[in-house]
Amino acid sequence: MDAAVRVQGPYRITAPAQKSRSRRDDGMSDTNGKTVRRRKNVDENGGSSRNDTEDDARDSNESAQEDDDKSTRLTLMEQILLLGLKDREGYTSFWNDCISSGLRGCVLIELALRGRISLEPTGMRKKGLLSRKIVLKDSAPTGDVILDEALRHIKETTPNESVTSWVEYLSGETWNPLKLRYQLRNVRERLAKNLVEKGVLTTDKQNFLLFEITTHPLSDGNMKTRLIKEVQEVVLSRWTNDVHRMDKRMLSLIILAHASDVLENAFAPLNDQDYEVAMRRVRALLELEFEVEAEKKGSDLMWAVFEAFQK
């Protein structure tokens, strides 16, 4: 048989074609006349050396990150209101008189997390958190109407005021008539409208005996379900004994949701055992010495708001 040509049946296979096949087997291929080398990662058993476990972990992390991004579209105030709203009725409990001040605390923390305000330095006298005044760091608008209104009030006020004072001013719960102009009005209604614009709630009206009110029933249950699940996971499967390893926003949500008397709504679906564990860990957070924790790490203003609601 000719060395250059091998005949098998009706087909003719030439030596160069066999060579080309060998070249491809060695990881070489010709593309537009150029040789492109392809790396082949093969393990001892002839399979791919890519670690499937690492791929699964990466996919899981990407999915978790995507969920986190969706959750952080809501401000702290919107998250607190969403936890407090009744799904079908579309309004908060008439007996809840804590959510108003809790939402104002959220406003201060949200501004601090966005780098707009902070507490004044402790100084030589080592002032306590509630004795230190709020100072303006950046007056640039945040893009949120409620936050920008509060930021404008803080900017225009001299001398500076403490966290406790600002919670009272923004809530309208002050005996000083000159400070009533700082009150943030219709906060719940404005937050509900924000959630309507984001597709989370819808608008409806409900008749009572003597009056009619505008309600905002739940439209997209996925957002609230995801928020509740995230709160539950933080105090159960993702719990850490080091409070400084917790996400500041989530830590603030848990403590201010408790102060606003809406945290129970997030834990209601849990079974008895998980509920007991969750509440025990929340109590552990509430029993922290916020003055001590502020000295270690984190936003002083955030800890000051926590301290204000503990008093």
XYZ file of C-alpha atoms in Angstrom:
311
model
C 0.000 0.000 0.000
C 1.226 3.488 -0.822
C 2.689 5.217 2.274
C 0.984 8.526 1.390
C -2.447 7.118 0.670
C -4.458 4.530 2.539
C -7.594 3.195 0.919
C -10.375 1.788 3.025
C -13.573 0.976 1.251
C -14.852 3.816 -0.977
C -13.107 6.547 1.092
C -9.551 7.830 0.686
C -7.728 9.187 3.722
C -4.483 10.972 3.047
C -1.598 11.274 5.435
C -1.853 15.106 5.768
C -5.455 14.751 6.978
C -4.308 12.246 9.549
C -1.599 14.659 10.595
C -4.118 17.440 10.864
C -6.247 15.240 13.073
C -3.238 14.495 15.258
C -2.595 18.208 15.517
C -6.121 18.789 16.728
C -5.739 15.949 19.209
C -2.686 17.713 20.578
C -4.756 20.820 21.212
C -3.945 22.627 17.931
C -6.477 23.897 15.394
C -6.194 26.018 12.273
C -8.430 29.083 12.094
C -8.157 31.395 9.047
C -4.698 30.102 8.373
C -3.499 30.827 11.891
C -2.731 28.257 14.524
C -4.594 28.733 17.774
C -3.504 26.784 20.809
C -6.228 25.629 23.126
C -5.498 24.591 26.642
C -6.942 21.283 27.759
C -7.265 20.668 31.425
C -7.583 16.959 31.914
C -7.348 15.157 35.203
C -5.826 11.755 35.817
C -9.105 10.002 34.986
C -9.465 11.820 31.693
C -12.271 14.085 32.955
C -12.407 17.866 33.275
C -10.288 19.319 36.077
C -12.775 22.079 36.784
C -13.983 21.841 40.328
C -17.774 21.367 40.252
C -18.036 22.273 43.900
C -16.410 25.644 43.286
C -18.751 26.264 40.346
C -21.770 25.501 42.502
C -20.471 27.777 45.245
C -19.857 30.593 42.777
C -23.336 30.212 41.273
C -24.819 30.222 44.753
C -22.901 33.375 45.678
C -23.968 35.103 42.476
C -27.585 34.183 43.127
C -27.322 35.454 46.709
C -25.706 38.664 45.488
C -28.539 39.160 43.006
C -31.101 38.714 45.771
C -29.172 41.168 47.959
C -29.177 43.738 45.177
C -32.941 43.416 44.820
C -33.460 43.803 48.557
C -31.261 46.882 48.864
C -33.468 48.731 46.377
C -35.623 49.511 49.393
C -34.538 52.028 51.994
C -34.601 51.142 55.675
C -37.798 53.142 56.079
C -39.506 51.261 53.254
C -38.416 47.916 54.682
C -39.804 48.781 58.127
C -43.100 49.921 56.614
C -43.313 46.803 54.445
C -42.853 44.583 57.500
C -45.552 46.509 59.350
C -48.185 46.612 56.602
C -50.995 44.085 56.558
C -50.815 42.326 53.208
C -54.482 42.461 52.217
C -55.717 45.441 54.226
C -52.822 47.658 53.144
C -52.307 49.611 56.375
C -50.372 49.269 59.616
C -51.967 48.304 62.905
C -53.956 51.111 64.535
C -52.485 50.056 67.871
C -48.880 50.509 66.767
C -47.703 53.818 68.191
C -43.976 52.957 67.869
C -43.519 52.869 64.120
C -43.628 56.655 63.719
C -40.495 57.318 65.776
C -38.892 54.136 64.448
C -39.151 55.434 60.897
C -37.431 58.678 61.955
C -34.599 56.666 63.438
C -34.317 54.888 60.090
C -34.014 58.257 58.353
C -31.009 59.211 60.498
C -29.259 55.862 59.990
C -29.950 55.914 56.250
C -28.361 59.362 55.996
C -25.367 58.145 58.019
C -24.913 55.035 55.856
C -24.945 57.268 52.783
C -22.225 59.449 54.244
C -24.341 62.582 54.706
C -24.234 62.984 58.506
C -22.228 61.730 61.471
C -21.650 62.407 65.154
C -19.223 65.032 66.311
C -15.879 63.716 67.653
C -15.838 62.531 71.252
C -13.227 65.062 72.309
C -11.128 64.919 75.446
C -14.127 64.488 77.722
C -15.278 61.284 76.026
C -18.906 62.320 75.601
C -21.553 59.620 75.500
C -23.358 58.771 72.277
C -26.514 60.654 73.225
C -24.559 63.734 74.321
C -22.780 64.148 71.011
C -24.361 66.279 68.290
C -25.162 65.349 64.699
C -22.971 67.196 62.200
C -23.324 67.542 58.452
C -20.716 65.773 56.326
C -22.145 66.159 52.832
C -25.169 68.199 51.774
C -25.471 66.596 48.327
C -29.027 65.342 47.638
C -29.632 61.618 48.027
C -32.396 61.399 45.450
C -34.940 60.367 48.089
C -37.468 63.084 48.947
C -37.827 62.190 52.629
C -34.091 61.859 53.197
C -33.385 65.124 51.412
C -36.006 66.946 53.483
C -34.438 65.699 56.716
C -30.973 66.537 55.415
C -32.073 70.082 54.642
C -33.428 70.520 58.179
C -30.160 69.309 59.696
C -28.174 71.616 57.447
C -30.232 74.670 58.412
C -30.151 74.046 62.176
C -27.664 75.810 64.428
C -26.486 74.914 66.939
C -26.285 71.196 66.195
C -28.657 68.837 67.967
C -28.351 65.317 69.397
C -29.809 62.103 67.985
C -32.581 62.045 70.576
C -33.568 65.606 69.758
C -33.676 64.924 66.025
C -35.873 61.853 66.451
C -38.293 64.028 68.425
C -38.143 66.920 65.945
C -38.682 64.739 62.878
C -41.563 62.963 64.639
C -43.178 66.218 65.767
C -43.017 65.008 69.372
C -41.430 68.071 70.886
C -42.660 70.690 73.319
C -40.698 73.392 71.543
C -43.080 75.111 69.088
C -40.136 76.562 67.159
C -39.000 73.030 66.257
C -42.344 71.801 64.934
C -41.388 72.963 61.454
C -38.859 70.124 61.341
C -41.552 67.481 61.496
C -41.630 65.053 58.563
C -45.298 64.843 57.690
C -47.229 61.942 56.154
C -44.160 59.740 56.163
C -46.049 56.441 55.996
C -48.185 57.616 53.104
C -45.178 58.910 51.193
C -43.240 55.704 51.769
C -46.233 53.669 50.618
C -46.380 55.697 47.411
C -42.687 54.977 46.865
C -43.435 51.273 47.204
C -46.330 51.640 44.759
C -43.943 53.186 42.238
C -41.570 50.274 42.751
C -44.350 47.807 42.083
C -44.416 46.368 45.600
C -47.783 47.818 46.687
C -50.938 48.962 44.972
C -53.431 51.706 45.872
C -56.973 51.111 47.084
C -59.600 52.734 49.284
C -61.413 51.240 52.241
C -64.581 52.555 53.839
C -65.026 52.671 57.570
C -68.151 53.792 59.332
C -67.440 57.509 59.380
C -64.550 57.958 56.983
C -62.673 56.545 54.021
C -58.939 55.927 53.961
C -56.447 55.214 51.210
C -54.851 51.805 51.632
C -51.914 50.117 49.943
C -52.371 46.327 49.747
C -49.472 44.119 48.763
C -49.002 43.784 45.012
C -45.683 41.951 44.679
C -45.427 39.368 47.436
C -41.970 38.245 46.325
C -40.274 41.351 47.666
C -41.777 41.025 51.134
C -41.186 37.271 51.210
C -37.545 37.804 50.297
C -37.172 40.501 52.955
C -38.699 38.288 55.664
C -36.512 35.351 54.614
C -33.391 37.494 54.783
C -34.257 38.725 58.299
C -34.868 35.161 59.427
C -31.612 33.880 57.940
C -29.553 36.570 59.649
C -30.650 35.399 63.103
C -30.710 31.692 62.246
C -28.524 30.126 59.530
C -26.221 33.144 59.064
C -25.963 34.130 62.713
C -22.630 35.356 64.049
C -21.722 36.101 67.650
C -19.572 39.022 66.508
C -21.983 41.882 65.900
C -19.346 43.775 63.911
C -19.362 41.058 61.275
C -23.041 41.669 60.602
C -24.110 43.911 57.762
C -24.819 47.367 59.191
C -28.007 47.791 57.224
C -29.387 44.432 58.319
C -28.364 45.036 61.933
C -30.166 48.386 61.815
C -33.227 46.775 60.265
C -33.505 44.173 63.019
C -33.061 46.586 65.928
C -35.304 49.310 64.508
C -37.919 46.769 63.424
C -38.034 45.690 67.064
C -38.244 49.333 68.188
C -41.070 49.877 65.669
C -42.912 46.772 66.932
C -42.936 45.068 63.508
C -40.182 42.461 63.931
C -42.720 39.937 65.179
C -44.265 39.906 61.689
C -40.998 38.585 60.232
C -40.785 35.766 62.781
C -44.462 34.745 62.745
C -43.998 32.045 60.027
C -41.245 30.266 62.019
C -41.837 27.080 63.922
C -41.671 27.209 67.720
C -38.041 26.097 67.962
C -36.699 28.547 65.357
C -38.841 31.330 66.815
C -37.328 30.796 70.242
C -33.788 30.803 68.831
C -34.452 33.927 66.757
C -35.918 35.889 69.661
C -33.100 34.841 71.965
C -30.530 36.178 69.509
C -32.463 39.396 68.986
C -32.484 39.898 72.767
C -28.726 39.349 72.732
C -28.404 42.209 70.245
C -30.639 44.479 72.305
C -28.652 43.782 75.477
C -25.354 44.924 73.958
C -23.578 47.905 75.458
C -23.902 50.229 72.498
C -21.456 52.738 73.976
C -18.800 50.014 74.138
C -19.556 48.664 70.662
C -19.315 52.158 69.160
C -15.759 52.470 70.451
C -14.721 49.262 68.724
C -15.877 49.761 65.174
C -18.686 51.019 62.983
C -20.860 54.089 62.578
C -21.141 56.062 65.814
C -24.429 57.556 64.687
C -25.933 54.117 64.080
C -25.064 53.033 67.613
C -26.382 56.345 68.954
C -29.771 55.705 67.335
C -29.819 52.225 68.893
C -29.008 53.758 72.267
C -31.772 56.355 71.873
C -34.403 53.656 71.374
C -33.125 51.631 74.312
C -33.654 54.510 76.763
